[in-house]
Coordinates of C-alpha atoms and ligand atoms in Angstrom, one line a residue:
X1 CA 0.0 0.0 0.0
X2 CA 1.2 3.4 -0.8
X3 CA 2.2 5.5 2.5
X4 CA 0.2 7.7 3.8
X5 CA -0.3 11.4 2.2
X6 CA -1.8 14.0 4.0
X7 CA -3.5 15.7 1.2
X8 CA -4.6 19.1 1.3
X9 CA -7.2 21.2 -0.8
X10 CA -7.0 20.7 -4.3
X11 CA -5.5 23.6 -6.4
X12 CA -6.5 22.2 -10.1
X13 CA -8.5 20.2 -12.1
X14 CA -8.5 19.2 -15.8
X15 CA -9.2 17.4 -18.0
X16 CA -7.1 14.3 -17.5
X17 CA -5.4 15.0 -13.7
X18 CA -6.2 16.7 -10.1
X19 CA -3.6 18.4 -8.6
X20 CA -3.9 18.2 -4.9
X21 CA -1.2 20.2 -2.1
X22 CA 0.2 17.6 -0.2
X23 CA 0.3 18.9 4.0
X24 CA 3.7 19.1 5.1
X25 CA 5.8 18.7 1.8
X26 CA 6.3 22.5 0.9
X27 CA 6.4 23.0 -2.6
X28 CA 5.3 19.2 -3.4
X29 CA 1.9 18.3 -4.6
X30 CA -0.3 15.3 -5.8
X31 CA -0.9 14.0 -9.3
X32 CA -3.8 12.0 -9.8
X33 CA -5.1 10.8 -13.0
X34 CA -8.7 10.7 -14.2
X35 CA -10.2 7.2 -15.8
X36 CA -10.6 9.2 -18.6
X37 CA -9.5 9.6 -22.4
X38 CA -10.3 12.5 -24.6
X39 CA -9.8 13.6 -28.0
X40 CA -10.6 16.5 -30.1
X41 CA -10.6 18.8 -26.7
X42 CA -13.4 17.0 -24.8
X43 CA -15.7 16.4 -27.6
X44 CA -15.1 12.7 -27.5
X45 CA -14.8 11.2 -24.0
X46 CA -15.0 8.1 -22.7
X47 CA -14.3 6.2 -19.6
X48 CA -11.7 3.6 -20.2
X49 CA -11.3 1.2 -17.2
X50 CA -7.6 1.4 -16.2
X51 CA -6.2 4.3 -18.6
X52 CA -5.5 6.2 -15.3
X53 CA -2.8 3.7 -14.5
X54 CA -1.8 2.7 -17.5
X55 CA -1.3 6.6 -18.2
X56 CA 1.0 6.7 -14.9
X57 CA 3.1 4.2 -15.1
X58 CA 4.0 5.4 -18.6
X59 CA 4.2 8.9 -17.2
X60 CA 6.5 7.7 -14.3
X61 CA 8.7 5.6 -16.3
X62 CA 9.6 8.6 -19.2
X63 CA 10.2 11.2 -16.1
X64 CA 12.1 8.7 -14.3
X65 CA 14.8 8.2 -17.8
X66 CA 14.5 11.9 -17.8
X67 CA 15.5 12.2 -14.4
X68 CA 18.2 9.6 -14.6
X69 CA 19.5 11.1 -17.5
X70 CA 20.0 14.7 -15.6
X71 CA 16.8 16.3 -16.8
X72 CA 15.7 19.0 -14.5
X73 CA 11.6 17.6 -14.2
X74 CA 8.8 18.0 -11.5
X75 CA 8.4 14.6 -11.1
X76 CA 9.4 13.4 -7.5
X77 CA 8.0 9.9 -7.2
X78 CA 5.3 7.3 -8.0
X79 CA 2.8 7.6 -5.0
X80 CA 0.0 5.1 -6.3
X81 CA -1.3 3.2 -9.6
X82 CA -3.0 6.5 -10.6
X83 CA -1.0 9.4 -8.6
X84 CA 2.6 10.8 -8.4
X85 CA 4.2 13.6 -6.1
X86 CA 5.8 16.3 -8.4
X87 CA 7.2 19.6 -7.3
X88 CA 4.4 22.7 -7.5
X89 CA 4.6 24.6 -10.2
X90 CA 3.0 27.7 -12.0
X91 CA 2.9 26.0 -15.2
X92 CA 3.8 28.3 -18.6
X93 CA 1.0 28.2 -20.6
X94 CA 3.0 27.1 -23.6
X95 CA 2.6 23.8 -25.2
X96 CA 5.8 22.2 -27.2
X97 CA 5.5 19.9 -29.6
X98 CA 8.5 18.5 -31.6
X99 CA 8.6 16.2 -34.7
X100 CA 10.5 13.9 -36.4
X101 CA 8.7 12.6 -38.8
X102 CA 5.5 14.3 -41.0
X103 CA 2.6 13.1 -40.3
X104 CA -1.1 14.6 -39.1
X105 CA -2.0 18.0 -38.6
X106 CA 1.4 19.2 -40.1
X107 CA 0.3 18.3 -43.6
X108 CA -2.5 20.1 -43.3
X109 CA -0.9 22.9 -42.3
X110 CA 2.1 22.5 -44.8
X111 CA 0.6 21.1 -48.0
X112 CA 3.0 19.6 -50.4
X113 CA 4.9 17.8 -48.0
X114 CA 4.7 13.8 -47.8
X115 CA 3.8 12.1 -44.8
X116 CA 7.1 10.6 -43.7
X117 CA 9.1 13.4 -44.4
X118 CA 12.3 13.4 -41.8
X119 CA 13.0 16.6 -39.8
X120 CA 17.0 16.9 -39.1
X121 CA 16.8 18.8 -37.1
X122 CA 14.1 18.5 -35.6
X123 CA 10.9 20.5 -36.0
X124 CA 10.1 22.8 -33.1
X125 CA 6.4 24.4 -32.7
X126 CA 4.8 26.0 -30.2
X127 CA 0.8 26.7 -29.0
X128 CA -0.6 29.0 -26.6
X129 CA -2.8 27.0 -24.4
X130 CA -6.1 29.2 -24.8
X131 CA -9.1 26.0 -25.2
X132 CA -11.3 29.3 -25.8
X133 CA -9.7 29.9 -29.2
X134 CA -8.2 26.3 -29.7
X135 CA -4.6 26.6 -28.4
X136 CA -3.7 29.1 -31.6
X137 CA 0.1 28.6 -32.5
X138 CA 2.5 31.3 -31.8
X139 CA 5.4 32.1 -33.2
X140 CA 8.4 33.1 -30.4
X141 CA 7.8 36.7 -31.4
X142 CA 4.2 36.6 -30.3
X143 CA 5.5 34.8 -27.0
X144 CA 8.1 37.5 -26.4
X145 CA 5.4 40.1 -27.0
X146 CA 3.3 38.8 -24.1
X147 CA 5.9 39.1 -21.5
X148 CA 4.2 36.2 -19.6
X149 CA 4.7 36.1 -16.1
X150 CA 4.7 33.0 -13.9
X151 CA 6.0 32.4 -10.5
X152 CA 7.5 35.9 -10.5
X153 CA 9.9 35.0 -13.6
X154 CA 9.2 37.0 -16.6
X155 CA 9.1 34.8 -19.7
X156 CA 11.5 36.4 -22.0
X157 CA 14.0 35.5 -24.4
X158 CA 16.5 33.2 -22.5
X159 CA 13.4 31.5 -20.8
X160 CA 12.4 30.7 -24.6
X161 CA 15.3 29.7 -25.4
X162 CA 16.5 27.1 -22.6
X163 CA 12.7 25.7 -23.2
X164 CA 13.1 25.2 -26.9
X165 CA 16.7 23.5 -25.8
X166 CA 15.4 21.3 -23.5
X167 CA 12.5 20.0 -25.5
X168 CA 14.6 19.2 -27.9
X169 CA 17.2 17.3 -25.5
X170 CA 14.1 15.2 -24.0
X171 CA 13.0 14.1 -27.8
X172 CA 16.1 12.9 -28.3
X173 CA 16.2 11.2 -24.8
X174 CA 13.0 9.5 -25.2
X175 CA 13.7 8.9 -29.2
X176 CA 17.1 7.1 -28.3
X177 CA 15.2 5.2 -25.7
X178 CA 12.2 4.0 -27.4
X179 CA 14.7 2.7 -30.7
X180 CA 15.9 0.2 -28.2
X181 CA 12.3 -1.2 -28.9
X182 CA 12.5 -0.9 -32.8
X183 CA 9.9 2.1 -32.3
X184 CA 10.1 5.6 -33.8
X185 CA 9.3 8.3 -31.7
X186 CA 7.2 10.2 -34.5
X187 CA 7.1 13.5 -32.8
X188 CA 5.6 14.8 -29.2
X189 CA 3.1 16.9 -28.1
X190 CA 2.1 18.7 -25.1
X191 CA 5.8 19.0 -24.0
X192 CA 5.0 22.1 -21.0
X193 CA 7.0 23.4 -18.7
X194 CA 6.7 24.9 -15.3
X195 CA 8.4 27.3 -12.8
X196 CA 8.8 25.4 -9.9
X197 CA 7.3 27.4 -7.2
X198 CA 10.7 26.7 -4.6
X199 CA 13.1 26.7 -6.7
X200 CA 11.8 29.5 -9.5
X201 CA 13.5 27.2 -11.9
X202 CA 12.2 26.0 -15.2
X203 CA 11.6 22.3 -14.9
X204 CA 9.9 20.0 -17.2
X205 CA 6.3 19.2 -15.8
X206 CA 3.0 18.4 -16.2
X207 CA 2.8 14.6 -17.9
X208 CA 4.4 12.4 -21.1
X209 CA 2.4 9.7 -21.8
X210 CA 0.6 7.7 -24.8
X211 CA -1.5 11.2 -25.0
X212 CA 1.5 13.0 -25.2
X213 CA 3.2 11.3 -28.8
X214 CA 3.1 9.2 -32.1
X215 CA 5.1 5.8 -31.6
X216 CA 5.5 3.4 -34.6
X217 CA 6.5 0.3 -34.0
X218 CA 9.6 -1.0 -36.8
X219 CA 8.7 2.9 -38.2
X220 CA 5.5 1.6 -39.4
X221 CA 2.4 4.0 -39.4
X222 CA 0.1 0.5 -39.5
X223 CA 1.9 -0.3 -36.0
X224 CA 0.5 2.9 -34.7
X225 CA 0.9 2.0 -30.8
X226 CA -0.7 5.9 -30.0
X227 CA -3.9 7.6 -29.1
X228 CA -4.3 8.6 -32.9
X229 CA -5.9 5.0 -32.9
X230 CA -8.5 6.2 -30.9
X231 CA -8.9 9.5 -33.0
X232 CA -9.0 7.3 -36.1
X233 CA -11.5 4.9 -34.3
X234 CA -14.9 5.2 -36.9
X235 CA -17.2 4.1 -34.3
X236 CA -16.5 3.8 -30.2
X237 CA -17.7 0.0 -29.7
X238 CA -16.9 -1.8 -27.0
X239 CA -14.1 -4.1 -29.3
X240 CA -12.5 -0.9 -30.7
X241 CA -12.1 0.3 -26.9
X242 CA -10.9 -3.4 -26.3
X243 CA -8.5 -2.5 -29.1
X244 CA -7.4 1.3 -27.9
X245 CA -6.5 -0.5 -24.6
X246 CA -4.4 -3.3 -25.7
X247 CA -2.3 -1.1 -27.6
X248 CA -2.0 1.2 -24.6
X249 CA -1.0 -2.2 -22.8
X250 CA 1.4 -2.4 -25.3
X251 CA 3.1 0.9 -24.5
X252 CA 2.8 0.6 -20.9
X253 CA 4.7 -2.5 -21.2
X254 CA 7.7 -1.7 -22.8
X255 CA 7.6 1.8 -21.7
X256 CA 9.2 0.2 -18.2
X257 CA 12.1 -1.4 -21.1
X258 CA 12.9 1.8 -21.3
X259 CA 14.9 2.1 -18.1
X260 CA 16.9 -1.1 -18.5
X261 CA 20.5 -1.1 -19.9
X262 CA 19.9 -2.7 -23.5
X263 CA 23.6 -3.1 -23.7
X264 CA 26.4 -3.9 -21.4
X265 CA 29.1 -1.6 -21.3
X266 CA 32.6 -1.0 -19.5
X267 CA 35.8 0.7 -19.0
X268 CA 38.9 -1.0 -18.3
X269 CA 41.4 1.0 -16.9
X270 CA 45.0 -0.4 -17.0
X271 CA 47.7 1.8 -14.8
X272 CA 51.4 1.0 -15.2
X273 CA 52.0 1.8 -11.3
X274 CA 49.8 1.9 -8.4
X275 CA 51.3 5.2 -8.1
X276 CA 49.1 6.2 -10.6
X277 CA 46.1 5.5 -8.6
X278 CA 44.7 9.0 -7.4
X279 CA 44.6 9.9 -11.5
X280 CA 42.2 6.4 -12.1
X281 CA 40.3 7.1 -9.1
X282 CA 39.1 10.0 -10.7
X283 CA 38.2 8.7 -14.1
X284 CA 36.3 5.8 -12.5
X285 CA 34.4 8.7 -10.8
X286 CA 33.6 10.5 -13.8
X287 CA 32.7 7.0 -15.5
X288 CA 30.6 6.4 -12.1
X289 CA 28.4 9.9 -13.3
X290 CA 27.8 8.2 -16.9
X291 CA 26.8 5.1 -15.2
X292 CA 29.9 3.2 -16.6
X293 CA 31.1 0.4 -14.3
X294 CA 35.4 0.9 -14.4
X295 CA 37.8 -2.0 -13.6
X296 CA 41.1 -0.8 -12.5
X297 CA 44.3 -3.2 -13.1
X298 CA 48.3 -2.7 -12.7
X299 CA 50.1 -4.1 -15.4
X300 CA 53.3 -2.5 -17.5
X301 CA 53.6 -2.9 -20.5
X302 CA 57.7 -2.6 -20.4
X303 CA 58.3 -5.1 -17.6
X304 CA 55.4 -7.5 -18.0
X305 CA 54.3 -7.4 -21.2
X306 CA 53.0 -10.9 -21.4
X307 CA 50.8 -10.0 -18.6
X308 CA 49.3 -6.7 -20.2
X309 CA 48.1 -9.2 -23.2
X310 CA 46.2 -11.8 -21.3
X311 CA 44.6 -9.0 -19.1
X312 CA 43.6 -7.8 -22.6
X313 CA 42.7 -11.7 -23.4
X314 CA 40.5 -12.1 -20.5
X315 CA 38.3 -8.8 -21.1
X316 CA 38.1 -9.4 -25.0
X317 CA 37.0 -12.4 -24.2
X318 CA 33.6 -11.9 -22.4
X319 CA 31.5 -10.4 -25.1
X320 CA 30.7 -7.2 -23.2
X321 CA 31.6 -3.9 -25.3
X322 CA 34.6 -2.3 -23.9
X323 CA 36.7 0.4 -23.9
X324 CA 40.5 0.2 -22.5
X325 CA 42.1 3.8 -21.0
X326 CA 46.1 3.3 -20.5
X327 CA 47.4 5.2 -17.6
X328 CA 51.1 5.2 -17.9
X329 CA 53.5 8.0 -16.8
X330 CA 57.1 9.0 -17.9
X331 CA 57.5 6.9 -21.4
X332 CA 53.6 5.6 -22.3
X333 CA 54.2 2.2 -23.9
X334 CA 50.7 0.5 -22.2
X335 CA 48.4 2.7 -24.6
X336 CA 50.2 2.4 -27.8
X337 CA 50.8 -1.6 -26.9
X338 CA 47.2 -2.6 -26.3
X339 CA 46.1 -0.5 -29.2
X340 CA 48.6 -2.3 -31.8
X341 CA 46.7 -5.3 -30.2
X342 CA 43.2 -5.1 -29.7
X343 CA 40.4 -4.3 -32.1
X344 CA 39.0 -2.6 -29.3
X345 CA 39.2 1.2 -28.6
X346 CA 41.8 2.7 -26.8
X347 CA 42.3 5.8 -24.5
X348 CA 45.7 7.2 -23.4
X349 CA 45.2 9.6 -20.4
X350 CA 49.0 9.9 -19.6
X351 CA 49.4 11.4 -15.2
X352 CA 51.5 14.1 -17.0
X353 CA 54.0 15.6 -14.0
X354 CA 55.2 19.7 -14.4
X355 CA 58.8 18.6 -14.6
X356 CA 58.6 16.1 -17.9
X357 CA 55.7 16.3 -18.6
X358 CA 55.5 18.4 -22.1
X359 CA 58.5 15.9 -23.4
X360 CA 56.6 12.3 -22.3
X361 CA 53.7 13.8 -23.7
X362 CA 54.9 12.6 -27.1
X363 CA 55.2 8.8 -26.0
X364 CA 51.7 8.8 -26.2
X365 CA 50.9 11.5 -29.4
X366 CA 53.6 10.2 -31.7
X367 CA 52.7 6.5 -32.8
X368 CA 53.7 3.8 -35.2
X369 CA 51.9 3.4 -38.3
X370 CA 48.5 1.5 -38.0
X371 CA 47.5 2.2 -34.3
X372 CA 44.4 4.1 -33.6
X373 CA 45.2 5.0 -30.4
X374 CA 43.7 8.3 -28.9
X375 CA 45.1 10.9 -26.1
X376 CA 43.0 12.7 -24.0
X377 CA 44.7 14.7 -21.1
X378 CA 42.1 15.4 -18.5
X379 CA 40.6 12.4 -16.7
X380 CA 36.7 13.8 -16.3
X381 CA 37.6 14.4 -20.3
X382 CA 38.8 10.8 -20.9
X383 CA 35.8 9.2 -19.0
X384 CA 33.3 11.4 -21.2
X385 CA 35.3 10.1 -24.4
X386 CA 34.8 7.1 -23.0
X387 CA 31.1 7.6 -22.8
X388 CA 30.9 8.7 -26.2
X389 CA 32.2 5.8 -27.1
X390 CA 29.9 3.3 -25.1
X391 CA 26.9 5.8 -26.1
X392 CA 26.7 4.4 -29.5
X393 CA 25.3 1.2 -28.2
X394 CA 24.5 1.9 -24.6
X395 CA 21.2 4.0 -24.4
X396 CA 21.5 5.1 -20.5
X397 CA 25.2 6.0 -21.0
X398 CA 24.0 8.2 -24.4
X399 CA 21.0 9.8 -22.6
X400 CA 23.1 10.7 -19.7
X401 CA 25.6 12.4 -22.3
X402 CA 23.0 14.4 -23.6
X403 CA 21.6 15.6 -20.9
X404 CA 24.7 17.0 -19.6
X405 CA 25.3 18.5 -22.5
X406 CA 22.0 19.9 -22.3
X407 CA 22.5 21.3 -18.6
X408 CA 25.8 23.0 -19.6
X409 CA 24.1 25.0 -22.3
X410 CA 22.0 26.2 -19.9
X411 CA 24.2 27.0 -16.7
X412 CA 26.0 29.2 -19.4
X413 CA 23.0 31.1 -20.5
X414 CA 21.8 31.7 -17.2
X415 CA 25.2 33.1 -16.1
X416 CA 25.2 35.0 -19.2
X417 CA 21.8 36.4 -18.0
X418 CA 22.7 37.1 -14.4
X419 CA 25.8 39.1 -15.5
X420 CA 24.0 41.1 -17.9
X421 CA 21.4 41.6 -15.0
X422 CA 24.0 43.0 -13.0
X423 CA 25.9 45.0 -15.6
X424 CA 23.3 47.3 -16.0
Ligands
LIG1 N1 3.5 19.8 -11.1 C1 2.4 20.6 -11.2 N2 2.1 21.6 -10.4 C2 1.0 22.4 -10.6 N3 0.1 22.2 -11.6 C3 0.3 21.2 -12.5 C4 1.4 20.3 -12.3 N4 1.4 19.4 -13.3 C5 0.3 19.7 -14.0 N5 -0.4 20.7 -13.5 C6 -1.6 21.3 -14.0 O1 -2.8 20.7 -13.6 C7 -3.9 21.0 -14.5 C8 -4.7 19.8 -14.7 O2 -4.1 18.9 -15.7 P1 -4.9 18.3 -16.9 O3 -3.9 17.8 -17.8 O4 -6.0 17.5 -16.5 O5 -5.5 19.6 -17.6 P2 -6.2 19.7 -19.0 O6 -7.7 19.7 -18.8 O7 -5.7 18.6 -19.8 O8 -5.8 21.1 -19.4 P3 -4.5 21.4 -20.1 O9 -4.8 21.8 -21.4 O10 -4.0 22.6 -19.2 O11 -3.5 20.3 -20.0 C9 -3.3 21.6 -15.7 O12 -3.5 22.9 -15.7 C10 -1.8 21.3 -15.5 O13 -1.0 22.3 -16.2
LIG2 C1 13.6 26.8 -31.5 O1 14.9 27.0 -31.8 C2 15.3 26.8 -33.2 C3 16.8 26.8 -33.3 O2 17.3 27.9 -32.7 C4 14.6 27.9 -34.0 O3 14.9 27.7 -35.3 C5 13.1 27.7 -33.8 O4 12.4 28.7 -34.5 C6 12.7 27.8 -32.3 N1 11.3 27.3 -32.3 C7 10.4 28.0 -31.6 C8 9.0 27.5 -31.8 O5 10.6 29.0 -30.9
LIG3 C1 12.9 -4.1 -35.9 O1 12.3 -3.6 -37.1 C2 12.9 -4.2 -38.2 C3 12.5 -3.4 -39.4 O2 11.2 -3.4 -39.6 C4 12.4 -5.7 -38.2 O3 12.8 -6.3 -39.4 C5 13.1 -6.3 -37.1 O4 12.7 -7.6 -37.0 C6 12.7 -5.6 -35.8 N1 13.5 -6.1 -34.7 C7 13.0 -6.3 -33.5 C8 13.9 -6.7 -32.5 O5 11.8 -6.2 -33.3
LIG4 C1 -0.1 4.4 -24.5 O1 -0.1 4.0 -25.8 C2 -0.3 2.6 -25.9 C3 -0.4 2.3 -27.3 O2 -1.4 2.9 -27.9 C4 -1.6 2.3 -25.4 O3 -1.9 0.9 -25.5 C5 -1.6 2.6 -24.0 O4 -2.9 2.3 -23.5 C6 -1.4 4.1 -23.9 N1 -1.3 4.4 -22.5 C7 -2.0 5.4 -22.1 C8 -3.2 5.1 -21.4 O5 -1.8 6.5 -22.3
LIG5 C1 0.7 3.6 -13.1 C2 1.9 3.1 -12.7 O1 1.9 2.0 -12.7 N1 2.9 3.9 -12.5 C3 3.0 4.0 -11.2 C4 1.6 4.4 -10.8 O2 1.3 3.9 -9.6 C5 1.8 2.6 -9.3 C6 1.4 2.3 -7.9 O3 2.4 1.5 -7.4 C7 3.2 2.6 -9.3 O4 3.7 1.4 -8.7 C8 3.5 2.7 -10.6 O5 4.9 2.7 -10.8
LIG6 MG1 -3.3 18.2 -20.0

């Protein structure tokens, strides 16, 4: 049973949820979803038996990658089959809605272009939630114009701008995840964000679920596995609802795939010296952050060569994808030594000391012929390549990459904005 909440008055209602303030959690509040599924705004609404927690567990399970990943959201936890606890927000009344693929009402709006035409990058609109005048899209102009105001933080152009970011960085979070399940993530809708009411920070909010995109299963539009099913539906019998649901099932499902490493991955890190130790701790920190497990070894490659190849032997020889960082000071011989011998990739991250350290740096830059061997100086740096690497295969390791990267851009533009703030 779910622990005890002590819920307070309830501050909104919709169409789909109930937003309750939760007693003693300052700044938190209740999601509960409504048995309920709608289409074209309300006009067509029907009861379906167990949408409510189908709807949240595929709402919990997309904020939770998001969350893992680094993406700033509202979502706190799962509370019950039909609620979560998120933090408060004043919600910007501004719904995103990204695409990948052509399909629906953007071909009615764009005639001439085929359904299935591929948006690199991808294609960014926006609608003013107003149900009065049917959620009219705006154009960031018309946004800027309005000089929305929502928990105190006026909405101008470097609030547009870190939205527009992140919705794109959650597409791509949710895209990479759901291609683990040979689906395409057709586009997205209802993307909003909020202004957490604590933290006056722009966090992801509201709710991602079936309602919220266009999944096609293999990239097939007959393998629809979306609510467009139920748009499309000719007449609402009890079988077509029978039908709605299992493919709702079907989501709800592999939705919880989502979360669970589709590939192994590792870094094995090979020092010449245990008094290299303090530089590997700190690259199997930084792989720690990417979620990459990191097996340190000693072995020299000058003095025990025969050693360095059967450590190679035993971690080629498991199956799981891996990629080998050589931690070697003075003359580097480990890096360039494994490289000429494994098919593998291979990372030099060379201790460099002030004294020698611009001369030994060329043990590991200059190479013989026919070794692919890379250098990277910093250790955070080298576990990140690292990442990359792995990230190819590895959805976690990718999505965490990306949200980093994501998270970066914005620090920067909020410095940016705090400096100009002061400047004047
Ligand atoms: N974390 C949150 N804090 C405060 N309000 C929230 C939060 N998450 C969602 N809401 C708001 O709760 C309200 C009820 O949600 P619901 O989705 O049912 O509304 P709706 O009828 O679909 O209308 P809308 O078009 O605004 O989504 C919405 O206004 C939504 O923005
Ligand atoms: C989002 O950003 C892109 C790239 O900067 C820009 O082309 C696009 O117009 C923006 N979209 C909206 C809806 O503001
Ligand atoms: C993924 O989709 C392809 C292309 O349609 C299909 O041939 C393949 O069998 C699918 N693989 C899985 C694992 O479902
Ligand atoms: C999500 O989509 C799948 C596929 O249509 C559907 O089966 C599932 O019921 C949906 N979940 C909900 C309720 O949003
Ligand atoms: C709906 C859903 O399954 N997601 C969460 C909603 O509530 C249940 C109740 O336990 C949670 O366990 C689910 O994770
Ligand atoms: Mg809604």
């Amino acid at each position: 049973d779910p622990p005890e909440l002590k819920i307070g008055q309830k501050l909104n209602e919709g169409k789909t949820k109930q937003i309750f303030e939760l007693v003693d959690q300052l700044g938190l509040v209740l999601v509960q979803s409504k048995d309920q599924i709608t289409a074209g705004n309300a006009v067509r609404k029907d009861q379906m038996q167990g949408k409510a927690a189908i709807a949240n567990k595929t709402t919990s399970c997309v904020f939770q990658l998001l969350q893992e990943s680094g993406i700033k959201t509202a979502f706190v936890k799962q509370h019950s089959d039909t609620a979560f606890i998120a933090a408060h927000c004043e919600m910007i009344p501004i719904e995103w809605v990204c695409r990948r693929v052509a399909t629906g009402s953007f071909l009615k709006r764009n005639p001439g272009v085929k359904e299935g035409y591929r948006f690199s990058p991808l294609k960014m609109e926006m609608f003013f939630k107003d149900d009065a005048n049917n959620d009219p899209q705006w154009s960031e102009e018309q946004l800027l114009e309005a000089k929305l105001c929502v928990a105190g933080l006026t909405i101008g152009q470097c609030e547009v701008d870190i939205m527009n970011r992140s919705t794109v960085a959650i597409f791509e979070i949710v895209e990479k995840a759901w291609a683990t399940q040979n689906c395409t993530l057709v586009d997205m809708k209802v993307i909003e964000f909020g202004v957490s009411v604590k933290s006056r920070e722009i966090v992801l909010a509201d709710v991602i679920d079936n309602d919220s995109w266009r999944l096609w299963s293999a990239g097939d539009r007959s393998q629809q596995k979306d609510k467009q099913v139920y748009r499309e539906l000719k007449e609402v019998t009890p079988e077509a609802m029978q039908m709605v649901k299992r493919n709702f099932e079907w989501v709800s499902e592999r939705v919880k795939l989502l979360l669970e490493p589709q590939a192994s991955s590792r870094v094995v890190l090979l020092m010449g010296s245990t008094s290299d130790v303090a530089h590997c701790e700190k690259i199997r920190k930084a792989c720690a952050s990417y979620g990459l497990p990191c097996v340190l070894r000693v072995t020299s490659a000058h003095k025990g060569p025969d050693e360095t190849l059967r450590i190679k032997a035993e971690y080629e020889g498991d199956g799981v994808p891996t990629v080998f960082v050589a931690v070697a000071g003075r003359s580097n011989g480990l890096g360039p030594v494994m490289s000429g011998n494994t098919a593998y990739p291979v990372i030099s991250c060379p201790p460099l000391t002030p004294d020698w350290g611009p001369q030994d740096v060329w043990s590991s830059l200059r190479m013989p012929s026919g070794l692919g061997c890379s250098t990277v100086l910093s250790p955070e740096a080298c576990a990140q390549f690292a990442a990359q690497i792995l990230g190819l295969r590895d959805h976690l390791v990718w999505c965490k990459l990306r949200a980093s990267m994501l998270n970066t851009w914005v620090s920067l533009k909020l410095a940016d904005k705090k400096l100009q703030a002061c400047s004047l």
